[in-house]
Structures are given as C-alpha cells and as structure tokens.
Amino acid sequence: MKPVLIAPSILSADFSELAGGLQQISAAGADWVHLDVMDGHFVPNLTFGPPVIEALRKRSSLPFDVHLMIEQPERWLEQYRSAGADRISFHLEACPHAHRYLCRVRELGAGSGIVLNPQTSICGLEYLLPVCDMVLLMTVNPGFGGQSCIEAVIEKIRALRHLIDRLHLPTLIQVDGGIDRTNAQTIINAGADVLVMGSAFFRDSDKSDLVRQLKHLT
C-alpha cells in the first residue's frame, strides 16, 4: 500500500506572505500544493485567480493541485493550466457536461479531477471515472476553511473506493474538509489516497511531524 499523499491548502496560509506558506509546505515534506479557487457565486467566498497562481508557480516546484469552486469552470480551464496548474478539479454540481471537460483538462496536459459536495451521490460516477484522474470528495460544505468533517461522508469514501477497485482503475480519491490528526486514520482506512489539509496543517506547531505521522498511517 502506497503512503497517502498530503496536499496542504494554501488558502489557510498567511495571505500577506503566501510565498512563505509555500516554503512551509515544502519544508514539511508535503506532496502537493492545494489551491482553492472561489468565485463568490458557486460558493459564498472569493479567493484568488490565475494571476496569483502564476506568481506562486515561480516560487515552488511542487505539483499545483487547483480546485475550482466556480461557476462555468469550463470557461477557465486553459487559463488555470497556463498559470501553472498540474491538476485541475471542478465540481460536478457546476458542470452539466463534465465528461467533455475532464477530457479537455487531459488534452491540456493536466490531471483531471471531479469534485462532489457532501450531499452529492456517487451514482453514475462510473461513466466519468475512465477519464478522471482523481475524485475529490468534500467532507465539508465548500466555501470556508476551518469547518468540522461531516462524518457521514466516510461511507461515501468507502463506496467510491469499492467502485474504483471493481473497475480496476487508477483514479485517486482525494478528501478535503476538517482533516486532522484525530480523524486521518479513519479517512485513510475508508480508501483515501490524498488528504487536503488547511487549518490543521498551518496551525500545527510541528508540520514535518504531522506529515510524517500521516504518511505512516495505513
């Protein structure tokens, strides 16, 4: 079993020194940088767009995992790829033609991802998985950091793990929302491959120990 990948969310870093946040992520031994893009419409918050990601790209060699919490994400795929996104995920709830745009992300040379809010079922997802490099399951309602994990979503992680394994696909399961030292084991046991951590990562006094601890969980 491969160690879980850790993707700290730069959204929880000090916005006055985002480059410093990137350095903390790298120094801790994390695997990816998770970038939460919010438009103030699909979710009730506003964060950053391609210019900020392009600027940050120059300051880090880690893979950039861009999570689009925006309306009409298909209009922005090229811009985020050009800005430096290595992986681009968008919400199933925001895109009625998800299959087409997952394929487009791959055509652009990035890893493709689909995101499901806590209340969204995985029913029908098997038709997207062959063109989907990753499924991101939200364990909070998106839009704000620092929320507690909705434990009912754990069963959805297990169901998705079973579906992916049954289809013999390499699709990764990423989980985002309220993950910390206390619940990471349960989430990994349910089938997660990638853990997104925001507040729990940046508030931890020993980030390197946190990453090491999580990577040793099986």
mmCIF file of N, CA and C in Angstrom, residues 92-207:
data_model
loop_
_atom_site.group_PDB
_atom_site.id
_atom_site.type_symbol
_atom_site.label_atom_id
_atom_site.label_comp_id
_atom_site.label_asym_id
_atom_site.label_seq_id
_atom_site.Cartn_x
_atom_site.Cartn_y
_atom_site.Cartn_z
ATOM 1 N N LEU A 92 -18.862 18.684 -10.009
ATOM 2 C CA LEU A 92 -19.909 18.067 -10.815
ATOM 3 C C LEU A 92 -21.168 18.929 -10.788
ATOM 4 N N GLU A 93 -21.439 19.564 -9.650
ATOM 5 C CA GLU A 93 -22.648 20.379 -9.499
ATOM 6 C C GLU A 93 -22.621 21.625 -10.376
ATOM 7 N N ALA A 94 -21.420 22.018 -10.825
ATOM 8 C CA ALA A 94 -21.285 23.260 -11.597
ATOM 9 C C ALA A 94 -21.137 23.032 -13.090
ATOM 10 N N CYS A 95 -21.125 21.767 -13.513
ATOM 11 C CA CYS A 95 -20.783 21.489 -14.913
ATOM 12 C C CYS A 95 -21.633 20.351 -15.467
ATOM 13 N N PRO A 96 -22.633 20.655 -16.302
ATOM 14 C CA PRO A 96 -23.503 19.602 -16.827
ATOM 15 C C PRO A 96 -22.843 18.697 -17.864
ATOM 16 N N HIS A 97 -21.709 19.102 -18.409
ATOM 17 C CA HIS A 97 -21.020 18.299 -19.425
ATOM 18 C C HIS A 97 -19.634 17.914 -18.920
ATOM 19 N N ALA A 98 -19.621 17.289 -17.749
ATOM 20 C CA ALA A 98 -18.354 17.016 -17.061
ATOM 21 C C ALA A 98 -17.422 16.132 -17.874
ATOM 22 N N HIS A 99 -17.952 15.120 -18.548
ATOM 23 C CA HIS A 99 -17.106 14.200 -19.313
ATOM 24 C C HIS A 99 -16.282 14.968 -20.350
ATOM 25 N N ARG A 100 -16.930 15.850 -21.063
ATOM 26 C CA ARG A 100 -16.261 16.633 -22.108
ATOM 27 C C ARG A 100 -15.100 17.436 -21.535
ATOM 28 N N TYR A 101 -15.320 18.050 -20.383
ATOM 29 C CA TYR A 101 -14.305 18.953 -19.837
ATOM 30 C C TYR A 101 -13.230 18.231 -19.036
ATOM 31 N N LEU A 102 -13.533 17.047 -18.517
ATOM 32 C CA LEU A 102 -12.465 16.218 -17.969
ATOM 33 C C LEU A 102 -11.492 15.832 -19.085
ATOM 34 N N CYS A 103 -12.047 15.484 -20.236
ATOM 35 C CA CYS A 103 -11.199 15.172 -21.392
ATOM 36 C C CYS A 103 -10.381 16.392 -21.805
ATOM 37 N N ARG A 104 -10.992 17.578 -21.732
ATOM 38 C CA ARG A 104 -10.280 18.788 -22.119
ATOM 39 C C ARG A 104 -9.101 19.064 -21.183
ATOM 40 N N VAL A 105 -9.298 18.839 -19.884
ATOM 41 C CA VAL A 105 -8.197 19.031 -18.940
ATOM 42 C C VAL A 105 -7.026 18.132 -19.308
ATOM 43 N N ARG A 106 -7.320 16.881 -19.655
ATOM 44 C CA ARG A 106 -6.254 15.957 -20.060
ATOM 45 C C ARG A 106 -5.589 16.418 -21.349
ATOM 46 N N GLU A 107 -6.372 16.931 -22.283
ATOM 47 C CA GLU A 107 -5.804 17.433 -23.530
ATOM 48 C C GLU A 107 -4.824 18.573 -23.273
ATOM 49 N N LEU A 108 -5.071 19.332 -22.227
ATOM 50 C CA LEU A 108 -4.204 20.449 -21.861
ATOM 51 C C LEU A 108 -2.943 19.979 -21.136
ATOM 52 N N GLY A 109 -2.885 18.690 -20.844
ATOM 53 C CA GLY A 109 -1.702 18.135 -20.205
ATOM 54 C C GLY A 109 -1.728 18.135 -18.692
ATOM 55 N N ALA A 110 -2.899 18.346 -18.107
ATOM 56 C CA ALA A 110 -3.038 18.351 -16.650
ATOM 57 C C ALA A 110 -3.816 17.121 -16.196
ATOM 58 N N GLY A 111 -3.699 16.792 -14.908
ATOM 59 C CA GLY A 111 -4.502 15.730 -14.333
ATOM 60 C C GLY A 111 -5.928 16.212 -14.142
ATOM 61 N N SER A 112 -6.899 15.378 -14.478
ATOM 62 C CA SER A 112 -8.304 15.767 -14.421
ATOM 63 C C SER A 112 -8.946 15.295 -13.122
ATOM 64 N N GLY A 113 -9.818 16.140 -12.574
ATOM 65 C CA GLY A 113 -10.492 15.775 -11.337
ATOM 66 C C GLY A 113 -11.920 16.270 -11.294
ATOM 67 N N ILE A 114 -12.796 15.469 -10.699
ATOM 68 C CA ILE A 114 -14.181 15.868 -10.480
ATOM 69 C C ILE A 114 -14.409 15.943 -8.980
ATOM 70 N N VAL A 115 -15.199 16.931 -8.552
ATOM 71 C CA VAL A 115 -15.434 17.171 -7.130
ATOM 72 C C VAL A 115 -16.907 16.980 -6.809
ATOM 73 N N LEU A 116 -17.181 16.345 -5.671
ATOM 74 C CA LEU A 116 -18.546 16.129 -5.214
ATOM 75 C C LEU A 116 -18.735 16.762 -3.844
ATOM 76 N N ASN A 117 -19.761 17.577 -3.712
ATOM 77 C CA ASN A 117 -20.139 18.122 -2.420
ATOM 78 C C ASN A 117 -20.677 17.015 -1.513
ATOM 79 N N PRO A 118 -20.773 17.265 -0.209
ATOM 80 C CA PRO A 118 -21.197 16.187 0.698
ATOM 81 C C PRO A 118 -22.520 15.530 0.334
ATOM 82 N N GLN A 119 -23.479 16.303 -0.171
ATOM 83 C CA GLN A 119 -24.800 15.731 -0.453
ATOM 84 C C GLN A 119 -24.905 15.074 -1.822
ATOM 85 N N THR A 120 -23.854 15.161 -2.636
ATOM 86 C CA THR A 120 -23.913 14.622 -3.995
ATOM 87 C C THR A 120 -23.532 13.149 -4.011
ATOM 88 N N SER A 121 -24.392 12.340 -4.591
ATOM 89 C CA SER A 121 -24.176 10.894 -4.641
ATOM 90 C C SER A 121 -23.126 10.529 -5.691
ATOM 91 N N ILE A 122 -22.497 9.379 -5.495
ATOM 92 C CA ILE A 122 -21.550 8.878 -6.499
ATOM 93 C C ILE A 122 -22.258 8.095 -7.600
ATOM 94 N N CYS A 123 -23.575 7.992 -7.534
ATOM 95 C CA CYS A 123 -24.325 7.261 -8.567
ATOM 96 C C CYS A 123 -24.052 7.867 -9.948
ATOM 97 N N GLY A 124 -23.697 7.039 -10.908
ATOM 98 C CA GLY A 124 -23.394 7.490 -12.256
ATOM 99 C C GLY A 124 -21.956 7.902 -12.462
ATOM 100 N N LEU A 125 -21.188 7.950 -11.384
ATOM 101 C CA LEU A 125 -19.806 8.389 -11.496
ATOM 102 C C LEU A 125 -18.957 7.430 -12.323
ATOM 103 N N GLU A 126 -19.385 6.170 -12.409
ATOM 104 C CA GLU A 126 -18.595 5.191 -13.171
ATOM 105 C C GLU A 126 -18.428 5.589 -14.635
ATOM 106 N N TYR A 127 -19.325 6.430 -15.142
ATOM 107 C CA TYR A 127 -19.219 6.869 -16.538
ATOM 108 C C TYR A 127 -18.166 7.959 -16.716
ATOM 109 N N LEU A 128 -17.760 8.580 -15.629
ATOM 110 C CA LEU A 128 -16.726 9.614 -15.693
ATOM 111 C C LEU A 128 -15.345 9.091 -15.301
ATOM 112 N N LEU A 129 -15.306 8.050 -14.493
ATOM 113 C CA LEU A 129 -14.037 7.581 -13.946
ATOM 114 C C LEU A 129 -12.972 7.247 -14.996
ATOM 115 N N PRO A 130 -13.322 6.683 -16.148
ATOM 116 C CA PRO A 130 -12.277 6.373 -17.129
ATOM 117 C C PRO A 130 -11.518 7.589 -17.658
ATOM 118 N N VAL A 131 -12.106 8.785 -17.532
ATOM 119 C CA VAL A 131 -11.410 9.995 -17.988
ATOM 120 C C VAL A 131 -11.072 10.911 -16.814
ATOM 121 N N CYS A 132 -11.092 10.347 -15.625
ATOM 122 C CA CYS A 132 -10.923 11.124 -14.408
ATOM 123 C C CYS A 132 -9.715 10.589 -13.642
ATOM 124 N N ASP A 133 -8.697 11.422 -13.460
ATOM 125 C CA ASP A 133 -7.513 11.001 -12.724
ATOM 126 C C ASP A 133 -7.719 11.036 -11.217
ATOM 127 N N MET A 134 -8.701 11.800 -10.775
ATOM 128 C CA MET A 134 -8.929 11.935 -9.345
ATOM 129 C C MET A 134 -10.365 12.358 -9.072
ATOM 130 N N VAL A 135 -10.933 11.836 -7.990
ATOM 131 C CA VAL A 135 -12.226 12.303 -7.488
ATOM 132 C C VAL A 135 -11.973 12.943 -6.131
ATOM 133 N N LEU A 136 -12.414 14.173 -5.977
ATOM 134 C CA LEU A 136 -12.298 14.877 -4.709
ATOM 135 C C LEU A 136 -13.655 14.837 -4.013
ATOM 136 N N LEU A 137 -13.686 14.200 -2.852
ATOM 137 C CA LEU A 137 -14.902 14.156 -2.047
ATOM 138 C C LEU A 137 -14.793 15.196 -0.942
ATOM 139 N N MET A 138 -15.716 16.137 -0.934
ATOM 140 C CA MET A 138 -15.744 17.151 0.109
ATOM 141 C C MET A 138 -16.383 16.570 1.367
ATOM 142 N N THR A 139 -15.707 16.760 2.491
ATOM 143 C CA THR A 139 -16.269 16.334 3.776
ATOM 144 C C THR A 139 -16.728 17.542 4.593
ATOM 145 N N VAL A 140 -16.801 18.695 3.934
ATOM 146 C CA VAL A 140 -17.453 19.892 4.465
ATOM 147 C C VAL A 140 -18.189 20.536 3.301
ATOM 148 N N ASN A 141 -19.099 21.447 3.612
ATOM 149 C CA ASN A 141 -19.710 22.239 2.555
ATOM 150 C C ASN A 141 -18.719 23.321 2.140
ATOM 151 N N PRO A 142 -18.356 23.375 0.867
ATOM 152 C CA PRO A 142 -17.248 24.232 0.448
ATOM 153 C C PRO A 142 -17.552 25.718 0.584
ATOM 154 N N GLY A 143 -16.477 26.489 0.748
ATOM 155 C CA GLY A 143 -16.605 27.928 0.792
ATOM 156 C C GLY A 143 -15.846 28.588 1.912
ATOM 157 N N PHE A 144 -15.582 27.827 2.977
ATOM 158 C CA PHE A 144 -14.878 28.383 4.121
ATOM 159 C C PHE A 144 -13.947 27.339 4.715
ATOM 160 N N GLY A 145 -12.798 27.774 5.229
ATOM 161 C CA GLY A 145 -11.886 26.886 5.912
ATOM 162 C C GLY A 145 -12.269 26.722 7.373
ATOM 163 N N GLY A 146 -11.631 25.758 8.024
ATOM 164 C CA GLY A 146 -11.809 25.579 9.456
ATOM 165 C C GLY A 146 -13.063 24.858 9.887
ATOM 166 N N GLN A 147 -13.800 24.224 8.957
ATOM 167 C CA GLN A 147 -15.014 23.517 9.325
ATOM 168 C C GLN A 147 -14.698 22.105 9.824
ATOM 169 N N SER A 148 -15.662 21.519 10.544
ATOM 170 C CA SER A 148 -15.512 20.149 11.033
ATOM 171 C C SER A 148 -15.943 19.156 9.967
ATOM 172 N N CYS A 149 -15.276 18.013 9.940
ATOM 173 C CA CYS A 149 -15.567 16.955 8.979
ATOM 174 C C CYS A 149 -16.976 16.404 9.193
ATOM 175 N N ILE A 150 -17.721 16.251 8.098
ATOM 176 C CA ILE A 150 -19.041 15.616 8.143
ATOM 177 C C ILE A 150 -18.828 14.106 8.072
ATOM 178 N N GLU A 151 -18.973 13.429 9.196
ATOM 179 C CA GLU A 151 -18.594 12.020 9.296
ATOM 180 C C GLU A 151 -19.431 11.110 8.402
ATOM 181 N N ALA A 152 -20.635 11.526 8.041
ATOM 182 C CA ALA A 152 -21.476 10.701 7.181
ATOM 183 C C ALA A 152 -20.849 10.465 5.813
ATOM 184 N N VAL A 153 -19.919 11.336 5.396
ATOM 185 C CA VAL A 153 -19.289 11.189 4.085
ATOM 186 C C VAL A 153 -18.292 10.027 4.073
ATOM 187 N N ILE A 154 -17.885 9.545 5.237
ATOM 188 C CA ILE A 154 -16.935 8.432 5.303
ATOM 189 C C ILE A 154 -17.461 7.225 4.526
ATOM 190 N N GLU A 155 -18.742 6.962 4.636
ATOM 191 C CA GLU A 155 -19.332 5.833 3.900
ATOM 192 C C GLU A 155 -19.257 6.049 2.401
ATOM 193 N N LYS A 156 -19.338 7.298 1.969
ATOM 194 C CA LYS A 156 -19.221 7.589 0.537
ATOM 195 C C LYS A 156 -17.804 7.321 0.057
ATOM 196 N N ILE A 157 -16.815 7.619 0.886
ATOM 197 C CA ILE A 157 -15.428 7.292 0.532
ATOM 198 C C ILE A 157 -15.286 5.790 0.331
ATOM 199 N N ARG A 158 -15.833 5.014 1.247
ATOM 200 C CA ARG A 158 -15.749 3.549 1.136
ATOM 201 C C ARG A 158 -16.430 3.054 -0.141
ATOM 202 N N ALA A 159 -17.600 3.617 -0.437
ATOM 203 C CA ALA A 159 -18.332 3.190 -1.630
ATOM 204 C C ALA A 159 -17.557 3.531 -2.900
ATOM 205 N N LEU A 160 -16.942 4.699 -2.927
ATOM 206 C CA LEU A 160 -16.154 5.093 -4.103
ATOM 207 C C LEU A 160 -14.915 4.215 -4.241
ATOM 208 N N ARG A 161 -14.255 3.905 -3.124
ATOM 209 C CA ARG A 161 -13.091 3.012 -3.167
ATOM 210 C C ARG A 161 -13.472 1.652 -3.765
ATOM 211 N N HIS A 162 -14.633 1.131 -3.353
ATOM 212 C CA HIS A 162 -15.102 -0.148 -3.875
ATOM 213 C C HIS A 162 -15.364 -0.051 -5.377
ATOM 214 N N LEU A 163 -15.979 1.049 -5.812
ATOM 215 C CA LEU A 163 -16.298 1.223 -7.230
ATOM 216 C C LEU A 163 -15.018 1.300 -8.067
ATOM 217 N N ILE A 164 -14.059 2.100 -7.650
ATOM 218 C CA ILE A 164 -12.813 2.246 -8.396
ATOM 219 C C ILE A 164 -12.068 0.922 -8.471
ATOM 220 N N ASP A 165 -12.006 0.204 -7.354
ATOM 221 C CA ASP A 165 -11.315 -1.087 -7.335
ATOM 222 C C ASP A 165 -12.029 -2.109 -8.210
ATOM 223 N N ARG A 166 -13.356 -2.080 -8.195
ATOM 224 C CA ARG A 166 -14.117 -3.029 -9.017
ATOM 225 C C ARG A 166 -13.883 -2.796 -10.503
ATOM 226 N N LEU A 167 -13.691 -1.539 -10.887
ATOM 227 C CA LEU A 167 -13.459 -1.200 -12.289
ATOM 228 C C LEU A 167 -11.980 -1.277 -12.672
ATOM 229 N N HIS A 168 -11.118 -1.574 -11.692
ATOM 230 C CA HIS A 168 -9.670 -1.714 -11.920
ATOM 231 C C HIS A 168 -9.079 -0.450 -12.549
ATOM 232 N N LEU A 169 -9.441 0.690 -11.958
ATOM 233 C CA LEU A 169 -8.970 1.979 -12.457
ATOM 234 C C LEU A 169 -7.943 2.581 -11.491
ATOM 235 N N PRO A 170 -7.048 3.436 -11.995
ATOM 236 C CA PRO A 170 -6.032 4.060 -11.137
ATOM 237 C C PRO A 170 -6.486 5.376 -10.512
ATOM 238 N N THR A 171 -7.747 5.721 -10.665
ATOM 239 C CA THR A 171 -8.261 7.001 -10.172
ATOM 240 C C THR A 171 -7.995 7.175 -8.682
ATOM 241 N N LEU A 172 -7.436 8.322 -8.325
ATOM 242 C CA LEU A 172 -7.164 8.631 -6.925
ATOM 243 C C LEU A 172 -8.409 9.184 -6.240
ATOM 244 N N ILE A 173 -8.519 8.918 -4.942
ATOM 245 C CA ILE A 173 -9.557 9.530 -4.117
ATOM 246 C C ILE A 173 -8.904 10.580 -3.228
ATOM 247 N N GLN A 174 -9.312 11.812 -3.419
ATOM 248 C CA GLN A 174 -8.849 12.910 -2.580
ATOM 249 C C GLN A 174 -9.984 13.315 -1.646
ATOM 250 N N VAL A 175 -9.642 13.647 -0.406
ATOM 251 C CA VAL A 175 -10.649 14.049 0.578
ATOM 252 C C VAL A 175 -10.248 15.396 1.156
ATOM 253 N N ASP A 176 -11.236 16.277 1.291
ATOM 254 C CA ASP A 176 -10.966 17.646 1.723
ATOM 255 C C ASP A 176 -12.053 18.103 2.687
ATOM 256 N N GLY A 177 -11.614 18.528 3.883
ATOM 257 C CA GLY A 177 -12.550 19.141 4.820
ATOM 258 C C GLY A 177 -12.437 18.617 6.236
ATOM 259 N N GLY A 178 -11.873 19.419 7.115
ATOM 260 C CA GLY A 178 -11.828 19.070 8.523
ATOM 261 C C GLY A 178 -10.917 17.917 8.878
ATOM 262 N N ILE A 179 -9.906 17.651 8.054
ATOM 263 C CA ILE A 179 -8.989 16.540 8.321
ATOM 264 C C ILE A 179 -7.894 17.003 9.275
ATOM 265 N N ASP A 180 -7.635 16.186 10.306
ATOM 266 C CA ASP A 180 -6.576 16.490 11.258
ATOM 267 C C ASP A 180 -5.989 15.189 11.798
ATOM 268 N N ARG A 181 -5.163 15.291 12.810
ATOM 269 C CA ARG A 181 -4.503 14.106 13.370
ATOM 270 C C ARG A 181 -5.504 13.108 13.944
ATOM 271 N N THR A 182 -6.658 13.602 14.390
ATOM 272 C CA THR A 182 -7.608 12.733 15.092
ATOM 273 C C THR A 182 -8.451 11.867 14.166
ATOM 274 N N ASN A 183 -8.686 12.315 12.937
ATOM 275 C CA ASN A 183 -9.583 11.561 12.053
ATOM 276 C C ASN A 183 -8.920 11.055 10.781
ATOM 277 N N ALA A 184 -7.639 11.367 10.582
ATOM 278 C CA ALA A 184 -6.970 10.970 9.338
ATOM 279 C C ALA A 184 -6.949 9.467 9.160
ATOM 280 N N GLN A 185 -6.724 8.713 10.246
ATOM 281 C CA GLN A 185 -6.672 7.261 10.139
ATOM 282 C C GLN A 185 -7.977 6.697 9.592
ATOM 283 N N THR A 186 -9.104 7.182 10.106
ATOM 284 C CA THR A 186 -10.413 6.712 9.645
ATOM 285 C C THR A 186 -10.617 7.006 8.168
ATOM 286 N N ILE A 187 -10.204 8.182 7.729
ATOM 287 C CA ILE A 187 -10.386 8.591 6.332
ATOM 288 C C ILE A 187 -9.492 7.760 5.417
ATOM 289 N N ILE A 188 -8.269 7.498 5.845
ATOM 290 C CA ILE A 188 -7.371 6.652 5.055
ATOM 291 C C ILE A 188 -7.903 5.226 4.989
ATOM 292 N N ASN A 189 -8.367 4.721 6.111
ATOM 293 C CA ASN A 189 -8.920 3.360 6.134
ATOM 294 C C ASN A 189 -10.123 3.218 5.210
ATOM 295 N N ALA A 190 -10.864 4.298 5.052
ATOM 296 C CA ALA A 190 -12.040 4.262 4.174
ATOM 297 C C ALA A 190 -11.647 4.210 2.702
ATOM 298 N N GLY A 191 -10.395 4.607 2.379
ATOM 299 C CA GLY A 191 -9.947 4.489 0.997
ATOM 300 C C GLY A 191 -9.315 5.713 0.390
ATOM 301 N N ALA A 192 -9.047 6.751 1.179
ATOM 302 C CA ALA A 192 -8.469 7.977 0.635
ATOM 303 C C ALA A 192 -7.013 7.771 0.220
ATOM 304 N N ASP A 193 -6.648 8.392 -0.888
ATOM 305 C CA ASP A 193 -5.263 8.395 -1.381
ATOM 306 C C ASP A 193 -4.559 9.719 -1.124
ATOM 307 N N VAL A 194 -5.330 10.810 -1.102
ATOM 308 C CA VAL A 194 -4.770 12.158 -0.968
ATOM 309 C C VAL A 194 -5.576 12.912 0.084
ATOM 310 N N LEU A 195 -4.878 13.499 1.060
ATOM 311 C CA LEU A 195 -5.536 14.285 2.099
ATOM 312 C C LEU A 195 -5.229 15.761 1.892
ATOM 313 N N VAL A 196 -6.280 16.560 1.777
ATOM 314 C CA VAL A 196 -6.125 18.007 1.755
ATOM 315 C C VAL A 196 -6.251 18.503 3.191
ATOM 316 N N MET A 197 -5.293 19.308 3.616
ATOM 317 C CA MET A 197 -5.324 19.848 4.977
ATOM 318 C C MET A 197 -5.100 21.351 4.917
ATOM 319 N N GLY A 198 -5.963 22.093 5.579
ATOM 320 C CA GLY A 198 -5.827 23.533 5.607
ATOM 321 C C GLY A 198 -5.430 24.029 6.977
ATOM 322 N N SER A 199 -6.434 24.340 7.792
ATOM 323 C CA SER A 199 -6.184 24.877 9.127
ATOM 324 C C SER A 199 -5.334 23.944 9.973
ATOM 325 N N ALA A 200 -5.607 22.647 9.907
ATOM 326 C CA ALA A 200 -4.875 21.692 10.740
ATOM 327 C C ALA A 200 -3.385 21.686 10.409
ATOM 328 N N PHE A 201 -3.043 21.919 9.149
ATOM 329 C CA PHE A 201 -1.632 21.951 8.756
ATOM 330 C C PHE A 201 -0.966 23.235 9.223
ATOM 331 N N PHE A 202 -1.552 24.377 8.893
ATOM 332 C CA PHE A 202 -0.876 25.643 9.158
ATOM 333 C C PHE A 202 -0.889 26.030 10.638
ATOM 334 N N ARG A 203 -1.797 25.451 11.416
ATOM 335 C CA ARG A 203 -1.812 25.732 12.856
ATOM 336 C C ARG A 203 -0.938 24.769 13.645
ATOM 337 N N ASP A 204 -0.480 23.701 13.019
ATOM 338 C CA ASP A 204 0.322 22.713 13.738
ATOM 339 C C ASP A 204 1.720 23.259 14.014
ATOM 340 N N SER A 205 2.175 23.072 15.228
ATOM 341 C CA SER A 205 3.486 23.607 15.613
ATOM 342 C C SER A 205 4.641 22.801 15.041
ATOM 343 N N ASP A 206 4.380 21.565 14.630
ATOM 344 C CA ASP A 206 5.432 20.726 14.036
ATOM 345 C C ASP A 206 4.887 20.107 12.757
ATOM 346 N N LYS A 207 4.927 20.865 11.681
ATOM 347 C CA LYS A 207 4.327 20.435 10.412
ATOM 348 C C LYS A 207 5.036 19.225 9.826
#
